[in-house]
Amino acid sequence: MTVYFVPWDANQNLLLETERLYEKAGTFNDIEKDDLVAVKLHVGELGNPGYVQPFFVHHIIQKIKDAGGKPFLTDSNTYYLAQRHNAYDHIQTALMNGFNMTPFIAADGLRSENSHTIKTRGILKEIQISGAIAQADAMIVISHCKGHELCGFGGAIKNLAMGCTSREGKLQQHRTVNIEINQTKCIGCATCKTACPNNLPQIINKKAHITSPLCMRCPICKSECPTKAIHFTNQENLCKALASAALGVLETFKPNKISYVNFAKDITQHCDCLPNPGAPIINDVGIFAANSPVSIDAAFLKKINYQQLFNKLSNIDCMTQITEAINIGIPGNPNPTIQQI
């Protein structure tokens, strides 16, 4: 399975380069007249400068229209409390970040009430898929490649898994990871409780306890703990859950109705869900296009020394989500041919 690639070269007109890239990859070949086409992207947390530049997205939208489709921008609301927690704030963020070229539809509704239960395989047996995703005829998945503290990195698989599921679906995936507190290190200072947006940790007998079913295993309390008493176990389970959720999303589409474009630029240690993702950790790589989330993510990892970058920073093997996706039946190649355009 071939992944097509354009290097990031500011001496070239990259918009024209992507024109050739999409033609070679057949990105829009299976869009039919009047298809409702979800353009799945992360519009960037308010203040984050590293999301995919809007003019690239505008170009993709025009290509969909040229093919006869009816494109709409979409993403699911966040589980955590931020600027994209409900549809109104999500749309406002999209507009402020420059995504105003076609309607934006919050995939899971105003307050994440619109979802469908879909059967899947692997560590999860079912997953809550956002309604606008499940009801679309086709989808172009635009992903920004970057790091992620819990699963190593985020690309197309994570964009499908987290970005196309409701709050409940996100919680399903995150809670495959366990969180533990070393009570001998805990000093009961309540820093974790103060740092948690939902104030979920409890201080009982001068010790912290995290037992709430609403805890999504985000790394905030862990990173803020002054004695390093909080740690995750079974962290690789999130990578496996991403694969399960991604498969559930794919099950809602007919074959060949999803194409993928990955932008490997402004590659930071942290994800776009933060307004302060940090400085880039490697040079810009380029733009990838393919018809498999497995192959396109593997191609990015193949292009970089991911073991010394993401694996080392997150203490998790980035290939876990890719190998698990293959194991449960998502087509793709973990070592794809990369054809430079």
Short mmCIF file of C-alpha atoms in Angstrom, two decimals:
data_model
loop_
_atom_site.label_atom_id
_atom_site.label_comp_id
_atom_site.label_asym_id
_atom_site.label_seq_id
_atom_site.Cartn_x
_atom_site.Cartn_y
_atom_site.Cartn_z
CA MET A 1 0.00 0.00 0.00
CA THR A 2 1.53 3.27 -1.17
CA VAL A 3 1.55 6.54 0.73
CA TYR A 4 2.19 9.67 -1.34
CA PHE A 5 4.32 12.44 0.07
CA VAL A 6 5.34 16.04 -0.58
CA PRO A 7 8.31 17.36 1.45
CA TRP A 8 7.80 20.57 3.37
CA ASP A 9 9.80 23.02 1.28
CA ALA A 10 9.02 26.70 1.66
CA ASN A 11 10.85 27.35 -1.61
CA GLN A 12 7.98 25.61 -3.40
CA ASN A 13 4.33 26.60 -3.75
CA LEU A 14 3.00 23.93 -1.42
CA LEU A 15 -0.60 24.52 -2.47
CA LEU A 16 0.33 23.55 -6.03
CA GLU A 17 2.33 20.63 -4.68
CA THR A 18 -0.72 19.32 -2.83
CA GLU A 19 -2.71 19.53 -6.07
CA ARG A 20 -0.34 16.97 -7.56
CA LEU A 21 -0.33 14.99 -4.33
CA TYR A 22 -4.12 14.59 -4.24
CA GLU A 23 -4.24 13.67 -7.90
CA LYS A 24 -1.66 10.92 -7.45
CA ALA A 25 -3.25 9.58 -4.26
CA GLY A 26 -6.79 9.70 -5.68
CA THR A 27 -7.93 11.62 -2.62
CA PHE A 28 -11.23 12.76 -4.16
CA ASN A 29 -11.82 9.93 -6.65
CA ASP A 30 -14.65 8.25 -4.72
CA ILE A 31 -16.69 11.37 -3.93
CA GLU A 32 -19.98 11.20 -5.81
CA LYS A 33 -22.46 13.91 -6.74
CA ASP A 34 -24.38 15.21 -3.72
CA ASP A 35 -22.33 13.19 -1.23
CA LEU A 36 -22.41 14.83 2.19
CA VAL A 37 -18.69 14.91 2.89
CA ALA A 38 -17.36 15.35 6.43
CA VAL A 39 -14.07 17.23 6.46
CA LYS A 40 -12.75 15.96 9.78
CA LEU A 41 -10.11 18.16 11.35
CA HIS A 42 -8.98 19.60 14.66
CA VAL A 43 -9.58 23.35 14.50
CA GLY A 44 -6.98 23.94 17.23
CA GLU A 45 -7.53 24.99 20.81
CA LEU A 46 -7.90 28.74 21.11
CA GLY A 47 -4.39 30.18 21.35
CA ASN A 48 -2.67 27.16 19.79
CA PRO A 49 -0.67 28.27 16.70
CA GLY A 50 0.18 24.80 15.38
CA TYR A 51 -3.01 23.47 13.74
CA VAL A 52 -3.30 22.87 9.99
CA GLN A 53 -3.30 26.19 8.14
CA PRO A 54 -6.80 27.12 6.91
CA PHE A 55 -5.81 27.76 3.29
CA PHE A 56 -4.90 24.08 2.90
CA VAL A 57 -8.34 23.15 4.22
CA HIS A 58 -10.03 25.68 1.93
CA HIS A 59 -8.29 24.03 -1.02
CA ILE A 60 -9.55 20.59 0.04
CA ILE A 61 -13.09 21.92 0.40
CA GLN A 62 -12.95 23.35 -3.12
CA LYS A 63 -11.73 20.02 -4.48
CA ILE A 64 -14.69 18.27 -2.83
CA LYS A 65 -17.09 20.77 -4.44
CA ASP A 66 -15.40 20.26 -7.80
CA ALA A 67 -16.07 16.53 -7.43
CA GLY A 68 -19.77 17.20 -6.82
CA GLY A 69 -19.77 16.73 -3.05
CA LYS A 70 -21.25 18.89 -0.30
CA PRO A 71 -18.49 19.45 2.26
CA PHE A 72 -18.87 20.46 5.88
CA LEU A 73 -16.18 20.96 8.50
CA THR A 74 -16.63 18.85 11.60
CA ASP A 75 -15.13 17.75 14.87
CA SER A 76 -16.58 16.35 18.09
CA ASN A 77 -16.83 18.39 21.25
CA THR A 78 -14.22 17.82 23.94
CA TYR A 79 -14.75 15.85 27.13
CA TYR A 80 -12.52 18.17 29.09
CA LEU A 81 -13.62 21.72 29.91
CA ALA A 82 -12.05 24.05 27.35
CA GLN A 83 -13.01 26.24 24.39
CA ARG A 84 -14.54 23.39 22.37
CA HIS A 85 -16.67 21.73 25.07
CA ASN A 86 -20.00 22.55 23.37
CA ALA A 87 -21.06 23.27 19.83
CA TYR A 88 -21.41 27.04 20.24
CA ASP A 89 -17.93 27.54 21.70
CA HIS A 90 -16.50 25.00 19.24
CA ILE A 91 -17.87 26.93 16.27
CA GLN A 92 -16.61 30.21 17.70
CA THR A 93 -13.13 28.71 18.08
CA ALA A 94 -13.23 27.41 14.49
CA LEU A 95 -14.15 30.87 13.21
CA MET A 96 -11.48 32.63 15.26
CA ASN A 97 -8.86 30.20 13.95
CA GLY A 98 -9.80 30.91 10.35
CA PHE A 99 -12.10 28.02 9.43
CA ASN A 100 -14.94 29.97 7.84
CA MET A 101 -15.00 28.63 4.29
CA THR A 102 -17.95 26.21 4.67
CA PRO A 103 -20.41 25.29 7.44
CA PHE A 104 -18.97 23.84 10.65
CA ILE A 105 -21.15 21.14 12.23
CA ALA A 106 -20.32 19.87 15.70
CA ALA A 107 -20.29 16.14 15.02
CA ASP A 108 -21.91 15.10 18.29
CA GLY A 109 -24.45 17.89 18.70
CA LEU A 110 -24.84 20.88 20.98
CA ARG A 111 -23.79 19.11 24.19
CA SER A 112 -22.58 15.77 22.82
CA GLU A 113 -26.08 14.28 22.78
CA ASN A 114 -25.93 13.01 19.19
CA SER A 115 -24.16 9.66 18.93
CA HIS A 116 -24.63 6.11 17.69
CA THR A 117 -23.50 2.92 19.42
CA ILE A 118 -21.37 0.94 16.97
CA LYS A 119 -19.97 -2.55 17.45
CA THR A 120 -16.21 -2.88 17.15
CA ARG A 121 -13.38 -5.27 18.00
CA GLY A 122 -10.32 -5.34 20.21
CA ILE A 123 -10.09 -3.91 23.71
CA LEU A 124 -13.49 -2.19 23.20
CA LYS A 125 -16.55 -4.10 22.01
CA GLU A 126 -18.63 -1.04 21.18
CA ILE A 127 -18.04 2.68 20.88
CA GLN A 128 -20.15 5.85 20.75
CA ILE A 129 -19.65 7.42 17.30
CA SER A 130 -20.67 11.05 16.75
CA GLY A 131 -23.88 11.35 14.76
CA ALA A 132 -22.74 13.64 11.95
CA ILE A 133 -19.83 11.28 11.27
CA ALA A 134 -22.01 8.17 11.24
CA GLN A 135 -24.50 9.85 8.89
CA ALA A 136 -22.03 11.31 6.39
CA ASP A 137 -21.61 9.72 2.96
CA ALA A 138 -17.86 10.26 2.74
CA MET A 139 -15.05 11.79 4.75
CA ILE A 140 -11.71 13.46 4.25
CA VAL A 141 -9.64 13.11 7.43
CA ILE A 142 -7.15 15.96 7.83
CA SER A 143 -4.69 15.28 10.63
CA HIS A 144 -1.84 17.21 12.20
CA CYS A 145 0.98 14.87 13.24
CA LYS A 146 2.31 15.67 16.72
CA GLY A 147 3.17 14.06 20.02
CA HIS A 148 0.83 12.91 22.79
CA GLU A 149 1.75 12.17 26.38
CA LEU A 150 -0.48 9.09 26.76
CA CYS A 151 -0.35 7.38 23.36
CA GLY A 152 2.97 8.58 21.95
CA PHE A 153 1.70 10.49 18.96
CA GLY A 154 -1.47 11.57 17.24
CA GLY A 155 -2.21 11.20 13.55
CA ALA A 156 -5.03 9.79 11.45
CA ILE A 157 -5.90 6.89 13.78
CA LYS A 158 -6.26 9.19 16.76
CA ASN A 159 -8.18 11.71 14.67
CA LEU A 160 -10.69 8.99 13.84
CA ALA A 161 -10.83 7.54 17.32
CA MET A 162 -11.05 10.61 19.55
CA GLY A 163 -12.21 13.18 17.04
CA CYS A 164 -15.12 11.14 15.70
CA THR A 165 -16.56 9.99 19.04
CA SER A 166 -18.81 11.66 21.57
CA ARG A 167 -17.77 12.59 25.09
CA GLU A 168 -18.89 9.16 26.25
CA GLY A 169 -16.80 7.56 23.52
CA LYS A 170 -13.75 9.57 24.52
CA LEU A 171 -14.23 8.54 28.14
CA GLN A 172 -14.54 4.88 27.09
CA GLN A 173 -11.15 5.05 25.44
CA HIS A 174 -9.31 7.01 28.12
CA ARG A 175 -10.56 4.83 30.97
CA THR A 176 -8.81 1.78 29.56
CA VAL A 177 -5.78 3.35 31.30
CA ASN A 178 -5.55 2.97 35.08
CA ILE A 179 -4.37 5.64 37.50
CA GLU A 180 -2.69 4.92 40.83
CA ILE A 181 -1.51 7.04 43.73
CA ASN A 182 1.49 5.99 45.79
CA GLN A 183 0.14 6.71 49.25
CA THR A 184 3.60 6.71 50.79
CA LYS A 185 4.57 9.63 48.56
CA CYS A 186 1.26 11.50 48.75
CA ILE A 187 1.34 14.38 51.24
CA GLY A 188 -2.32 15.31 50.92
CA CYS A 189 -1.53 18.80 49.61
CA ALA A 190 -4.58 18.80 47.27
CA THR A 191 -2.54 20.17 44.35
CA CYS A 192 -4.10 17.46 42.18
CA LYS A 193 -7.62 18.50 43.19
CA THR A 194 -6.90 22.16 42.48
CA ALA A 195 -5.32 21.36 39.11
CA CYS A 196 -8.14 19.06 37.97
CA PRO A 197 -10.74 21.07 35.98
CA ASN A 198 -13.47 18.91 37.52
CA ASN A 199 -12.00 18.75 41.06
CA LEU A 200 -12.26 14.97 40.94
CA PRO A 201 -9.50 13.86 43.34
CA GLN A 202 -10.68 13.55 46.93
CA ILE A 203 -8.54 14.18 49.98
CA ILE A 204 -9.44 11.57 52.60
CA ASN A 205 -7.44 11.24 55.81
CA LYS A 206 -4.83 13.58 54.33
CA LYS A 207 -4.31 11.38 51.27
CA ALA A 208 -5.47 11.83 47.68
CA HIS A 209 -7.84 9.32 46.08
CA ILE A 210 -9.13 9.27 42.50
CA THR A 211 -12.16 7.01 42.26
CA SER A 212 -14.66 9.02 40.22
CA PRO A 213 -16.04 7.30 37.09
CA LEU A 214 -15.80 10.69 35.39
CA CYS A 215 -11.98 10.76 35.52
CA MET A 216 -10.69 10.59 31.95
CA ARG A 217 -7.06 9.85 32.93
CA CYS A 218 -5.77 13.11 31.56
CA PRO A 219 -2.19 13.85 32.69
CA ILE A 220 -2.92 17.11 34.53
CA CYS A 221 -2.95 15.79 38.09
CA LYS A 222 0.02 13.55 37.37
CA SER A 223 2.12 16.39 35.97
CA GLU A 224 1.18 18.80 38.78
CA CYS A 225 1.81 16.44 41.71
CA PRO A 226 4.84 17.86 43.61
CA THR A 227 5.91 14.46 44.98
CA LYS A 228 5.33 12.45 41.76
CA ALA A 229 2.92 10.19 43.62
CA ILE A 230 0.51 9.77 40.70
CA HIS A 231 1.25 7.44 37.82
CA PHE A 232 -0.55 5.57 35.04
CA THR A 233 -0.63 1.81 34.51
CA ASN A 234 -1.63 -0.13 31.41
CA GLN A 235 -0.91 3.00 29.38
CA GLU A 236 -0.64 0.97 26.18
CA ASN A 237 -4.37 0.21 26.53
CA LEU A 238 -5.21 3.68 25.21
CA CYS A 239 -3.32 2.93 22.00
CA LYS A 240 -5.39 -0.25 21.64
CA ALA A 241 -8.59 1.64 22.41
CA LEU A 242 -7.76 4.14 19.67
CA ALA A 243 -7.60 1.28 17.19
CA SER A 244 -10.94 -0.13 18.42
CA ALA A 245 -12.66 3.24 18.17
CA ALA A 246 -11.16 3.96 14.74
CA LEU A 247 -12.50 0.63 13.46
CA GLY A 248 -15.94 1.57 14.77
CA VAL A 249 -15.83 4.80 12.79
CA LEU A 250 -14.76 3.00 9.62
CA GLU A 251 -17.67 0.57 10.02
CA THR A 252 -20.14 3.44 9.46
CA PHE A 253 -18.85 4.14 5.93
CA LYS A 254 -19.03 2.20 2.69
CA PRO A 255 -15.66 0.96 1.33
CA ASN A 256 -13.35 3.55 -0.22
CA LYS A 257 -15.34 6.53 1.05
CA ILE A 258 -12.63 7.88 3.36
CA SER A 259 -9.33 9.49 2.36
CA TYR A 260 -6.55 10.77 4.61
CA VAL A 261 -4.21 13.74 4.51
CA ASN A 262 -1.57 14.13 7.24
CA PHE A 263 0.31 17.40 7.77
CA ALA A 264 3.67 16.91 9.49
CA LYS A 265 4.48 20.50 10.33
CA ASP A 266 4.94 22.30 13.68
CA ILE A 267 5.49 18.92 15.31
CA THR A 268 5.34 19.40 19.06
CA GLN A 269 5.57 17.10 22.06
CA HIS A 270 1.99 17.85 23.08
CA CYS A 271 -1.27 17.72 21.16
CA ASP A 272 -3.42 20.49 19.66
CA CYS A 273 -5.86 20.26 22.57
CA LEU A 274 -3.52 22.56 24.49
CA PRO A 275 -3.29 26.32 23.90
CA ASN A 276 0.44 25.97 24.70
CA PRO A 277 1.72 22.82 22.98
CA GLY A 278 5.38 23.85 23.24
CA ALA A 279 8.02 24.47 20.61
CA PRO A 280 8.48 22.08 17.65
CA ILE A 281 10.78 19.20 18.51
CA ILE A 282 11.87 18.38 14.93
CA ASN A 283 11.97 20.15 11.59
CA ASP A 284 8.87 20.22 9.41
CA VAL A 285 8.56 16.99 7.40
CA GLY A 286 5.85 17.34 4.76
CA ILE A 287 2.35 16.33 3.68
CA PHE A 288 1.15 12.74 3.25
CA ALA A 289 -1.91 11.38 1.40
CA ALA A 290 -3.28 7.83 1.41
CA ASN A 291 -6.44 5.74 1.67
CA SER A 292 -5.48 3.97 4.91
CA PRO A 293 -5.07 5.46 8.39
CA VAL A 294 -2.62 2.69 9.27
CA SER A 295 -0.37 3.29 6.29
CA ILE A 296 -0.38 7.08 6.48
CA ASP A 297 0.52 7.13 10.19
CA ALA A 298 3.19 4.47 9.69
CA ALA A 299 4.66 6.51 6.83
CA PHE A 300 5.07 9.52 9.11
CA LEU A 301 6.76 7.45 11.81
CA LYS A 302 8.98 5.89 9.15
CA LYS A 303 10.14 9.35 8.09
CA ILE A 304 11.28 10.36 11.57
CA ASN A 305 13.30 8.80 14.37
CA TYR A 306 10.18 8.28 16.44
CA GLN A 307 11.86 6.00 18.99
CA GLN A 308 14.11 8.83 20.12
CA LEU A 309 11.35 11.42 19.88
CA PHE A 310 7.86 10.35 20.82
CA ASN A 311 8.62 6.99 22.39
CA LYS A 312 11.21 8.49 24.68
CA LEU A 313 9.05 11.46 25.65
CA SER A 314 5.88 9.47 26.34
CA ASN A 315 7.33 6.15 27.51
CA ILE A 316 5.03 4.32 25.09
CA ASP A 317 5.64 2.62 21.74
CA CYS A 318 4.02 4.70 19.01
CA MET A 319 3.62 1.64 16.81
CA THR A 320 1.21 0.05 19.30
CA GLN A 321 -1.83 1.82 17.86
CA ILE A 322 -0.76 0.85 14.34
CA THR A 323 -0.09 -2.83 15.06
CA GLU A 324 -3.31 -3.12 17.07
CA ALA A 325 -5.28 -1.55 14.22
CA ILE A 326 -3.91 -4.19 11.85
CA ASN A 327 -4.61 -6.97 14.37
CA ILE A 328 -8.30 -6.09 14.59
CA GLY A 329 -8.77 -5.76 10.86
CA ILE A 330 -8.08 -2.20 9.70
CA PRO A 331 -6.38 -2.49 6.29
CA GLY A 332 -2.93 -1.01 5.91
CA ASN A 333 0.79 -1.61 5.95
CA PRO A 334 3.00 -0.93 8.99
CA ASN A 335 5.94 -0.44 6.64
CA PRO A 336 4.41 1.26 3.61
CA THR A 337 6.04 2.34 0.40
CA ILE A 338 6.41 6.14 0.45
CA GLN A 339 6.32 7.71 -3.01
CA GLN A 340 7.54 11.29 -3.10
CA ILE A 341 5.67 13.47 -5.57
#
